Amino acid sequence: MHFVIRGGALALLACTWFPLCALADDYVGLVHPAHELTLSIGVGGVVSKINVQRGQSVKARQVLLVLDDRMQAIEVNRRQVMLDDNSELASTQDRVRALKIMHDDTRRVFDSTGSISRDEMSKLEVEYSTARGRLQQLEAQKLREKLELDGALQERAMRNLSSPVAGVITRIESKVGEWAKPGEPMLMLVDASICYLTVNVPLKAVAGLRAAMTLPVRFEASANAAAVSGKVTFVSSVADAASGLVEVRLAFANPGLQIRPGIKGMIALPLASAKP
């Protein structure tokens, strides 16, 4: 079989995935990081602390920035004190227990001897029922106080900006002492531990591509990065109406962050099949 190779040695290597290929060419795309996030906070406030610097690596769930939360801290403490105050609940529980004993004893005497009047029995039943109702109210109140404390804790936590994933801080927009508006961009976080190459290829070159297929990925010479093995993660089922090109994505690991997102990458694909 005769091969005409335009894309270099790796183009010939790419043909091993596509038997009967007669022509191979390079297709160029851009390298993107796995995550490129603009972080913000959903509440407004004064920036009181920034825990990171530009270029710093951070872990997932690490606190990056804090708004002034002194008022929220006071509210959390107030809710905690209310929840911890069980004096009325404890006294009502003791009263219910005592009234239950009195009620049961009085009921036995009333049923057996009749020496206690019906009015006295009725008054004791009402008092016992009222005490039980008050106990249920206090128990429900404690549940509400617990929920209110959880809400105060959540409101305070919302004033902390945490990293959703591990990555590197690439931009810091806010400064200590500035007012931050809700939803305003504050930090930029990039996770390039895994990258993907997005390439738009002609319909005739995408026929043999399948998800999970492995292909060599090269990079522009100025990047000074060695070729890597990329795994096809996405082949669009729709071609662009204007250009007729199909989007293809290949993911690859980036240990040591040697490959910089934003550079050009390329793959070699066969253009057509030939008869032997």
PDB file of C-alpha atoms in Angstrom:
ATOM      1  CA  MET A   1       0.000   0.000   0.000  1.00  0.00           C
ATOM      2  CA  HIS A   2       1.264   3.505  -0.825  1.00  0.00           C
ATOM      3  CA  PHE A   3       1.016   6.370   1.718  1.00  0.00           C
ATOM      4  CA  VAL A   4       1.348  10.080   1.050  1.00  0.00           C
ATOM      5  CA  ILE A   5       2.279  11.752   4.353  1.00  0.00           C
ATOM      6  CA  ARG A   6       1.900  15.493   4.886  1.00  0.00           C
ATOM      7  CA  GLY A   7       1.976  15.701   8.670  1.00  0.00           C
ATOM      8  CA  GLY A   8       5.364  14.119   9.432  1.00  0.00           C
ATOM      9  CA  ALA A   9       6.239  10.917  11.224  1.00  0.00           C
ATOM     10  CA  LEU A  10       3.318  11.149  13.657  1.00  0.00           C
ATOM     11  CA  ALA A  11       0.934  11.283  10.732  1.00  0.00           C
ATOM     12  CA  LEU A  12       2.196   7.821   9.724  1.00  0.00           C
ATOM     13  CA  LEU A  13       1.737   6.701  13.335  1.00  0.00           C
ATOM     14  CA  ALA A  14      -1.843   7.974  13.262  1.00  0.00           C
ATOM     15  CA  CYS A  15      -2.528   5.720  10.284  1.00  0.00           C
ATOM     16  CA  THR A  16      -2.032   2.660  12.462  1.00  0.00           C
ATOM     17  CA  TRP A  17      -5.407   3.489  14.022  1.00  0.00           C
ATOM     18  CA  PHE A  18      -6.978   3.775  10.576  1.00  0.00           C
ATOM     19  CA  PRO A  19      -6.202   0.825   8.278  1.00  0.00           C
ATOM     20  CA  LEU A  20      -6.572   1.467   4.561  1.00  0.00           C
ATOM     21  CA  CYS A  21      -5.837   5.183   5.011  1.00  0.00           C
ATOM     22  CA  ALA A  22      -4.360   6.795   1.925  1.00  0.00           C
ATOM     23  CA  LEU A  23      -3.709  10.383   2.979  1.00  0.00           C
ATOM     24  CA  ALA A  24      -2.995  11.986   6.363  1.00  0.00           C
ATOM     25  CA  ASP A  25      -2.871  15.625   7.382  1.00  0.00           C
ATOM     26  CA  ASP A  26      -2.447  17.725  10.506  1.00  0.00           C
ATOM     27  CA  TYR A  27      -5.390  19.470  12.128  1.00  0.00           C
ATOM     28  CA  VAL A  28      -4.662  22.293  14.531  1.00  0.00           C
ATOM     29  CA  GLY A  29      -6.648  23.326  17.573  1.00  0.00           C
ATOM     30  CA  LEU A  30      -6.263  25.006  20.953  1.00  0.00           C
ATOM     31  CA  VAL A  31      -5.356  23.459  24.300  1.00  0.00           C
ATOM     32  CA  HIS A  32      -7.805  24.197  27.131  1.00  0.00           C
ATOM     33  CA  PRO A  33      -7.515  23.483  30.863  1.00  0.00           C
ATOM     34  CA  ALA A  34      -9.918  21.103  32.562  1.00  0.00           C
ATOM     35  CA  HIS A  35     -11.298  24.012  34.633  1.00  0.00           C
ATOM     36  CA  GLU A  36     -10.989  27.751  34.097  1.00  0.00           C
ATOM     37  CA  LEU A  37     -13.187  29.332  36.763  1.00  0.00           C
ATOM     38  CA  THR A  38     -14.069  32.909  37.611  1.00  0.00           C
ATOM     39  CA  LEU A  39     -14.919  32.842  41.322  1.00  0.00           C
ATOM     40  CA  SER A  40     -17.271  35.203  43.118  1.00  0.00           C
ATOM     41  CA  ILE A  41     -19.386  35.409  46.287  1.00  0.00           C
ATOM     42  CA  GLY A  42     -23.178  35.498  46.335  1.00  0.00           C
ATOM     43  CA  VAL A  43     -23.346  38.203  49.030  1.00  0.00           C
ATOM     44  CA  GLY A  44     -21.905  41.707  49.262  1.00  0.00           C
ATOM     45  CA  GLY A  45     -19.439  42.949  51.852  1.00  0.00           C
ATOM     46  CA  VAL A  46     -16.045  44.410  52.610  1.00  0.00           C
ATOM     47  CA  VAL A  47     -13.050  42.214  51.789  1.00  0.00           C
ATOM     48  CA  SER A  48     -11.279  41.579  55.092  1.00  0.00           C
ATOM     49  CA  LYS A  49      -8.706  38.960  54.109  1.00  0.00           C
ATOM     50  CA  ILE A  50      -7.129  37.431  50.991  1.00  0.00           C
ATOM     51  CA  ASN A  51      -5.359  34.162  51.782  1.00  0.00           C
ATOM     52  CA  VAL A  52      -3.690  33.527  48.403  1.00  0.00           C
ATOM     53  CA  GLN A  53      -1.348  35.150  45.925  1.00  0.00           C
ATOM     54  CA  ARG A  54      -1.271  35.146  42.166  1.00  0.00           C
ATOM     55  CA  GLY A  55       0.381  31.975  40.872  1.00  0.00           C
ATOM     56  CA  GLN A  56      -0.222  30.050  44.105  1.00  0.00           C
ATOM     57  CA  SER A  57      -1.384  26.440  43.961  1.00  0.00           C
ATOM     58  CA  VAL A  58      -4.466  25.749  46.090  1.00  0.00           C
ATOM     59  CA  LYS A  59      -6.339  22.675  47.212  1.00  0.00           C
ATOM     60  CA  ALA A  60     -10.026  21.928  46.791  1.00  0.00           C
ATOM     61  CA  ARG A  61     -12.216  23.560  49.489  1.00  0.00           C
ATOM     62  CA  GLN A  62      -9.368  25.827  50.612  1.00  0.00           C
ATOM     63  CA  VAL A  63     -10.588  29.256  51.811  1.00  0.00           C
ATOM     64  CA  LEU A  64      -9.238  31.839  49.386  1.00  0.00           C
ATOM     65  CA  LEU A  65     -10.911  35.072  50.456  1.00  0.00           C
ATOM     66  CA  VAL A  66     -13.035  36.263  53.404  1.00  0.00           C
ATOM     67  CA  LEU A  67     -15.532  39.102  53.692  1.00  0.00           C
ATOM     68  CA  ASP A  68     -16.072  40.948  56.972  1.00  0.00           C
ATOM     69  CA  ASP A  69     -18.258  38.551  58.988  1.00  0.00           C
ATOM     70  CA  ARG A  70     -18.264  40.106  62.463  1.00  0.00           C
ATOM     71  CA  MET A  71     -22.012  40.724  62.500  1.00  0.00           C
ATOM     72  CA  GLN A  72     -22.677  37.204  61.262  1.00  0.00           C
ATOM     73  CA  ALA A  73     -20.414  35.816  64.010  1.00  0.00           C
ATOM     74  CA  ILE A  74     -22.442  37.665  66.647  1.00  0.00           C
ATOM     75  CA  GLU A  75     -25.671  36.292  65.194  1.00  0.00           C
ATOM     76  CA  VAL A  76     -24.277  32.745  65.245  1.00  0.00           C
ATOM     77  CA  ASN A  77     -23.347  33.144  68.917  1.00  0.00           C
ATOM     78  CA  ARG A  78     -26.795  34.538  69.745  1.00  0.00           C
ATOM     79  CA  ARG A  79     -28.518  31.616  68.046  1.00  0.00           C
ATOM     80  CA  GLN A  80     -26.219  29.164  69.810  1.00  0.00           C
ATOM     81  CA  VAL A  81     -27.070  30.655  73.231  1.00  0.00           C
ATOM     82  CA  MET A  82     -30.792  30.392  72.486  1.00  0.00           C
ATOM     83  CA  LEU A  83     -30.425  26.771  71.408  1.00  0.00           C
ATOM     84  CA  ASP A  84     -28.377  25.863  74.476  1.00  0.00           C
ATOM     85  CA  ASP A  85     -30.912  27.383  76.901  1.00  0.00           C
ATOM     86  CA  ASN A  86     -32.964  24.336  77.947  1.00  0.00           C
ATOM     87  CA  SER A  87     -34.150  25.643  81.321  1.00  0.00           C
ATOM     88  CA  GLU A  88     -37.834  25.978  80.439  1.00  0.00           C
ATOM     89  CA  LEU A  89     -37.809  22.732  78.476  1.00  0.00           C
ATOM     90  CA  ALA A  90     -36.294  20.826  81.401  1.00  0.00           C
ATOM     91  CA  SER A  91     -38.742  22.288  83.956  1.00  0.00           C
ATOM     92  CA  THR A  92     -41.697  21.521  81.705  1.00  0.00           C
ATOM     93  CA  GLN A  93     -40.494  17.934  81.247  1.00  0.00           C
ATOM     94  CA  ASP A  94     -40.315  17.577  85.066  1.00  0.00           C
ATOM     95  CA  ARG A  95     -43.796  19.061  85.422  1.00  0.00           C
ATOM     96  CA  VAL A  96     -45.254  16.690  82.840  1.00  0.00           C
ATOM     97  CA  ARG A  97     -43.687  13.695  84.582  1.00  0.00           C
ATOM     98  CA  ALA A  98     -45.080  14.801  87.964  1.00  0.00           C
ATOM     99  CA  LEU A  99     -48.534  15.507  86.567  1.00  0.00           C
ATOM    100  CA  LYS A 100     -48.594  12.137  84.832  1.00  0.00           C
ATOM    101  CA  ILE A 101     -48.002  10.344  88.148  1.00  0.00           C
ATOM    102  CA  MET A 102     -50.690  12.439  89.831  1.00  0.00           C
ATOM    103  CA  HIS A 103     -53.083  11.882  86.940  1.00  0.00           C
ATOM    104  CA  ASP A 104     -52.577   8.117  86.888  1.00  0.00           C
ATOM    105  CA  ASP A 105     -52.936   7.775  90.671  1.00  0.00           C
ATOM    106  CA  THR A 106     -56.007  10.013  90.781  1.00  0.00           C
ATOM    107  CA  ARG A 107     -57.584   8.131  87.893  1.00  0.00           C
ATOM    108  CA  ARG A 108     -57.163   4.803  89.704  1.00  0.00           C
ATOM    109  CA  VAL A 109     -58.713   6.209  92.895  1.00  0.00           C
ATOM    110  CA  PHE A 110     -61.538   7.843  90.969  1.00  0.00           C
ATOM    111  CA  ASP A 111     -62.343   4.644  89.076  1.00  0.00           C
ATOM    112  CA  SER A 112     -62.087   2.336  92.100  1.00  0.00           C
ATOM    113  CA  THR A 113     -63.577   4.289  95.012  1.00  0.00           C
ATOM    114  CA  GLY A 114     -65.147   7.416  93.602  1.00  0.00           C
ATOM    115  CA  SER A 115     -63.858   9.395  96.592  1.00  0.00           C
ATOM    116  CA  ILE A 116     -62.516  12.095  94.260  1.00  0.00           C
ATOM    117  CA  SER A 117     -65.016  14.385  92.572  1.00  0.00           C
ATOM    118  CA  ARG A 118     -65.382  14.489  88.816  1.00  0.00           C
ATOM    119  CA  ASP A 119     -64.525  18.206  88.798  1.00  0.00           C
ATOM    120  CA  GLU A 120     -61.191  17.581  90.504  1.00  0.00           C
ATOM    121  CA  MET A 121     -60.470  14.790  88.063  1.00  0.00           C
ATOM    122  CA  SER A 122     -61.348  16.997  85.095  1.00  0.00           C
ATOM    123  CA  LYS A 123     -59.192  19.872  86.355  1.00  0.00           C
ATOM    124  CA  LEU A 124     -56.216  17.541  86.736  1.00  0.00           C
ATOM    125  CA  GLU A 125     -56.745  16.134  83.226  1.00  0.00           C
ATOM    126  CA  VAL A 126     -56.843  19.663  81.779  1.00  0.00           C
ATOM    127  CA  GLU A 127     -53.692  20.661  83.663  1.00  0.00           C
ATOM    128  CA  TYR A 128     -51.882  17.529  82.494  1.00  0.00           C
ATOM    129  CA  SER A 129     -52.989  18.056  78.881  1.00  0.00           C
ATOM    130  CA  THR A 130     -51.907  21.713  78.983  1.00  0.00           C
ATOM    131  CA  ALA A 131     -48.470  20.754  80.295  1.00  0.00           C
ATOM    132  CA  ARG A 132     -48.026  18.158  77.540  1.00  0.00           C
ATOM    133  CA  GLY A 133     -49.036  20.727  74.921  1.00  0.00           C
ATOM    134  CA  ARG A 134     -46.518  23.227  76.296  1.00  0.00           C
ATOM    135  CA  LEU A 135     -43.811  20.554  76.202  1.00  0.00           C
ATOM    136  CA  GLN A 136     -44.553  19.848  72.533  1.00  0.00           C
ATOM    137  CA  GLN A 137     -44.356  23.589  71.795  1.00  0.00           C
ATOM    138  CA  LEU A 138     -40.947  23.854  73.465  1.00  0.00           C
ATOM    139  CA  GLU A 139     -39.624  20.803  71.607  1.00  0.00           C
ATOM    140  CA  ALA A 140     -40.784  22.300  68.301  1.00  0.00           C
ATOM    141  CA  GLN A 141     -39.188  25.603  69.307  1.00  0.00           C
ATOM    142  CA  LYS A 142     -35.857  23.861  69.822  1.00  0.00           C
ATOM    143  CA  LEU A 143     -36.100  22.393  66.340  1.00  0.00           C
ATOM    144  CA  ARG A 144     -36.729  25.884  64.936  1.00  0.00           C
ATOM    145  CA  GLU A 145     -33.794  27.271  66.906  1.00  0.00           C
ATOM    146  CA  LYS A 146     -31.555  24.534  65.501  1.00  0.00           C
ATOM    147  CA  LEU A 147     -32.631  25.389  61.959  1.00  0.00           C
ATOM    148  CA  GLU A 148     -32.095  29.105  62.625  1.00  0.00           C
ATOM    149  CA  LEU A 149     -28.591  28.371  63.925  1.00  0.00           C
ATOM    150  CA  ASP A 150     -27.846  26.312  60.808  1.00  0.00           C
ATOM    151  CA  GLY A 151     -29.071  29.227  58.695  1.00  0.00           C
ATOM    152  CA  ALA A 152     -26.842  31.689  60.571  1.00  0.00           C
ATOM    153  CA  LEU A 153     -23.854  29.374  60.128  1.00  0.00           C
ATOM    154  CA  GLN A 154     -24.610  29.047  56.409  1.00  0.00           C
ATOM    155  CA  GLU A 155     -24.930  32.816  56.040  1.00  0.00           C
ATOM    156  CA  ARG A 156     -21.549  33.269  57.689  1.00  0.00           C
ATOM    157  CA  ALA A 157     -19.997  30.541  55.534  1.00  0.00           C
ATOM    158  CA  MET A 158     -21.262  32.330  52.416  1.00  0.00           C
ATOM    159  CA  ARG A 159     -18.840  35.148  53.230  1.00  0.00           C
ATOM    160  CA  ASN A 160     -15.921  32.769  52.663  1.00  0.00           C
ATOM    161  CA  LEU A 161     -14.801  32.144  49.094  1.00  0.00           C
ATOM    162  CA  SER A 162     -13.488  28.575  48.844  1.00  0.00           C
ATOM    163  CA  SER A 163     -11.839  26.802  45.945  1.00  0.00           C
ATOM    164  CA  PRO A 164     -14.222  24.308  44.299  1.00  0.00           C
ATOM    165  CA  VAL A 165     -11.299  22.366  42.778  1.00  0.00           C
ATOM    166  CA  ALA A 166      -7.541  22.205  43.111  1.00  0.00           C
ATOM    167  CA  GLY A 167      -5.670  24.523  40.793  1.00  0.00           C
ATOM    168  CA  VAL A 168      -3.578  27.678  40.426  1.00  0.00           C
ATOM    169  CA  ILE A 169      -4.701  31.250  41.104  1.00  0.00           C
ATOM    170  CA  THR A 170      -4.109  33.231  37.914  1.00  0.00           C
ATOM    171  CA  ARG A 171      -5.858  36.513  38.747  1.00  0.00           C
ATOM    172  CA  ILE A 172      -6.940  38.452  41.854  1.00  0.00           C
ATOM    173  CA  GLU A 173      -9.430  41.226  41.174  1.00  0.00           C
ATOM    174  CA  SER A 174     -10.276  42.280  44.745  1.00  0.00           C
ATOM    175  CA  LYS A 175      -8.253  44.106  47.393  1.00  0.00           C
ATOM    176  CA  VAL A 176      -8.534  44.155  51.173  1.00  0.00           C
ATOM    177  CA  GLY A 177     -10.865  46.954  52.263  1.00  0.00           C
ATOM    178  CA  GLU A 178     -12.783  47.129  48.992  1.00  0.00           C
ATOM    179  CA  TRP A 179     -16.523  46.553  48.786  1.00  0.00           C
ATOM    180  CA  ALA A 180     -17.360  43.385  46.879  1.00  0.00           C
ATOM    181  CA  LYS A 181     -20.680  43.236  45.074  1.00  0.00           C
ATOM    182  CA  PRO A 182     -22.651  39.969  44.898  1.00  0.00           C
ATOM    183  CA  GLY A 183     -21.557  37.947  41.867  1.00  0.00           C
ATOM    184  CA  GLU A 184     -18.664  40.272  41.049  1.00  0.00           C
ATOM    185  CA  PRO A 185     -15.546  38.446  39.718  1.00  0.00           C
ATOM    186  CA  MET A 186     -12.963  38.219  42.498  1.00  0.00           C
ATOM    187  CA  LEU A 187     -10.495  35.463  41.600  1.00  0.00           C
ATOM    188  CA  MET A 188      -9.558  33.373  38.569  1.00  0.00           C
ATOM    189  CA  LEU A 189      -8.685  29.716  39.168  1.00  0.00           C
ATOM    190  CA  VAL A 190      -7.243  27.366  36.536  1.00  0.00           C
ATOM    191  CA  ASP A 191      -6.904  23.595  36.878  1.00  0.00           C
ATOM    192  CA  ALA A 192      -4.552  22.401  34.134  1.00  0.00           C
ATOM    193  CA  SER A 193      -3.657  19.022  35.641  1.00  0.00           C
ATOM    194  CA  ILE A 194      -5.780  17.592  32.839  1.00  0.00           C
ATOM    195  CA  CYS A 195      -6.135  19.442  29.540  1.00  0.00           C
ATOM    196  CA  TYR A 196      -8.062  18.857  26.375  1.00  0.00           C
ATOM    197  CA  LEU A 197      -7.435  19.754  22.767  1.00  0.00           C
ATOM    198  CA  THR A 198     -10.354  21.026  20.715  1.00  0.00           C
ATOM    199  CA  VAL A 199      -9.986  20.523  16.958  1.00  0.00           C
ATOM    200  CA  ASN A 200     -12.445  21.134  14.129  1.00  0.00           C
ATOM    201  CA  VAL A 201     -11.914  18.626  11.339  1.00  0.00           C
ATOM    202  CA  PRO A 202     -13.605  17.962   7.981  1.00  0.00           C
ATOM    203  CA  LEU A 203     -16.403  15.443   7.874  1.00  0.00           C
ATOM    204  CA  LYS A 204     -14.396  13.062   5.664  1.00  0.00           C
ATOM    205  CA  ALA A 205     -11.589  12.876   8.247  1.00  0.00           C
ATOM    206  CA  VAL A 206     -13.819  12.169  11.226  1.00  0.00           C
ATOM    207  CA  ALA A 207     -15.397   8.981   9.889  1.00  0.00           C
ATOM    208  CA  GLY A 208     -13.025   6.626  11.714  1.00  0.00           C
ATOM    209  CA  LEU A 209     -12.941   8.497  15.037  1.00  0.00           C
ATOM    210  CA  ARG A 210     -14.590   6.948  18.066  1.00  0.00           C
ATOM    211  CA  ALA A 211     -14.797   7.891  21.719  1.00  0.00           C
ATOM    212  CA  ALA A 212     -12.002   6.398  23.885  1.00  0.00           C
ATOM    213  CA  MET A 213      -9.678   6.117  20.869  1.00  0.00           C
ATOM    214  CA  THR A 214      -6.073   7.150  21.572  1.00  0.00           C
ATOM    215  CA  LEU A 215      -4.142   9.458  19.234  1.00  0.00           C
ATOM    216  CA  PRO A 216      -0.794  11.255  19.472  1.00  0.00           C
ATOM    217  CA  VAL A 217      -1.031  14.985  20.156  1.00  0.00           C
ATOM    218  CA  ARG A 218       1.806  17.349  19.184  1.00  0.00           C
ATOM    219  CA  PHE A 219       2.275  20.991  20.106  1.00  0.00           C
ATOM    220  CA  GLU A 220       3.674  24.068  18.419  1.00  0.00           C
ATOM    221  CA  ALA A 221       7.478  24.248  18.419  1.00  0.00           C
ATOM    222  CA  SER A 222       7.656  27.401  20.556  1.00  0.00           C
ATOM    223  CA  ALA A 223       5.871  25.580  23.398  1.00  0.00           C
ATOM    224  CA  ASN A 224       8.868  23.238  23.807  1.00  0.00           C
ATOM    225  CA  ALA A 225       6.531  20.452  24.933  1.00  0.00           C
ATOM    226  CA  ALA A 226       6.855  16.789  24.091  1.00  0.00           C
ATOM    227  CA  ALA A 227       4.082  14.963  22.264  1.00  0.00           C
ATOM    228  CA  VAL A 228       1.539  13.181  24.454  1.00  0.00           C
ATOM    229  CA  SER A 229      -1.096  10.510  24.049  1.00  0.00           C
ATOM    230  CA  GLY A 230      -4.597  11.981  23.891  1.00  0.00           C
ATOM    231  CA  LYS A 231      -7.856  10.146  24.429  1.00  0.00           C
ATOM    232  CA  VAL A 232     -10.846  11.074  22.281  1.00  0.00           C
ATOM    233  CA  THR A 233     -13.620  12.136  24.679  1.00  0.00           C
ATOM    234  CA  PHE A 234     -16.035  13.834  22.301  1.00  0.00           C
ATOM    235  CA  VAL A 235     -16.892  13.669  18.620  1.00  0.00           C
ATOM    236  CA  SER A 236     -19.742  15.986  17.760  1.00  0.00           C
ATOM    237  CA  SER A 237     -22.725  14.381  16.099  1.00  0.00           C
ATOM    238  CA  VAL A 238     -23.448  17.664  14.314  1.00  0.00           C
ATOM    239  CA  ALA A 239     -21.318  19.383  11.677  1.00  0.00           C
ATOM    240  CA  ASP A 240     -21.106  23.174  11.552  1.00  0.00           C
ATOM    241  CA  ALA A 241     -23.552  24.375   8.919  1.00  0.00           C
ATOM    242  CA  ALA A 242     -21.259  27.125   7.629  1.00  0.00           C
ATOM    243  CA  SER A 243     -17.902  25.337   7.486  1.00  0.00           C
ATOM    244  CA  GLY A 244     -18.880  21.677   7.460  1.00  0.00           C
ATOM    245  CA  LEU A 245     -16.361  20.992  10.245  1.00  0.00           C
ATOM    246  CA  VAL A 246     -16.921  18.643  13.173  1.00  0.00           C
ATOM    247  CA  GLU A 247     -15.690  19.373  16.701  1.00  0.00           C
ATOM    248  CA  VAL A 248     -13.404  16.746  18.254  1.00  0.00           C
ATOM    249  CA  ARG A 249     -11.965  16.798  21.790  1.00  0.00           C
ATOM    250  CA  LEU A 250      -9.021  14.825  23.115  1.00  0.00           C
ATOM    251  CA  ALA A 251      -8.114  14.773  26.822  1.00  0.00           C
ATOM    252  CA  PHE A 252      -4.621  14.196  28.152  1.00  0.00           C
ATOM    253  CA  ALA A 253      -2.829  14.349  31.493  1.00  0.00           C
ATOM    254  CA  ASN A 254      -0.518  17.288  32.166  1.00  0.00           C
ATOM    255  CA  PRO A 255       1.810  16.250  35.021  1.00  0.00           C
ATOM    256  CA  GLY A 256       3.986  19.072  36.262  1.00  0.00           C
ATOM    257  CA  LEU A 257       1.866  21.539  34.247  1.00  0.00           C
ATOM    258  CA  GLN A 258       4.448  21.409  31.456  1.00  0.00           C
ATOM    259  CA  ILE A 259       1.846  22.110  28.780  1.00  0.00           C
ATOM    260  CA  ARG A 260       0.362  25.587  28.962  1.00  0.00           C
ATOM    261  CA  PRO A 261      -3.312  26.023  28.097  1.00  0.00           C
ATOM    262  CA  GLY A 262      -3.821  28.376  25.179  1.00  0.00           C
ATOM    263  CA  ILE A 263      -1.071  26.958  22.958  1.00  0.00           C
ATOM    264  CA  LYS A 264      -1.754  25.238  19.671  1.00  0.00           C
ATOM    265  CA  GLY A 265      -1.942  21.477  19.440  1.00  0.00           C
ATOM    266  CA  MET A 266      -2.350  19.217  16.450  1.00  0.00           C
ATOM    267  CA  ILE A 267      -3.340  15.712  15.512  1.00  0.00           C
ATOM    268  CA  ALA A 268      -2.799  13.749  12.299  1.00  0.00           C
ATOM    269  CA  LEU A 269      -5.843  12.067  10.764  1.00  0.00           C
ATOM    270  CA  PRO A 270      -6.350  10.141   7.506  1.00  0.00           C
ATOM    271  CA  LEU A 271      -8.355  12.011   4.903  1.00  0.00           C
ATOM    272  CA  ALA A 272      -9.709   9.140   2.856  1.00  0.00           C
ATOM    273  CA  SER A 273      -9.571   5.403   2.388  1.00  0.00           C
ATOM    274  CA  ALA A 274      -7.968   3.702  -0.553  1.00  0.00           C
ATOM    275  CA  LYS A 275      -8.377   0.351  -2.173  1.00  0.00           C
ATOM    276  CA  PRO A 276      -5.354  -2.000  -1.987  1.00  0.00           C
TER     277      PRO A 276
END
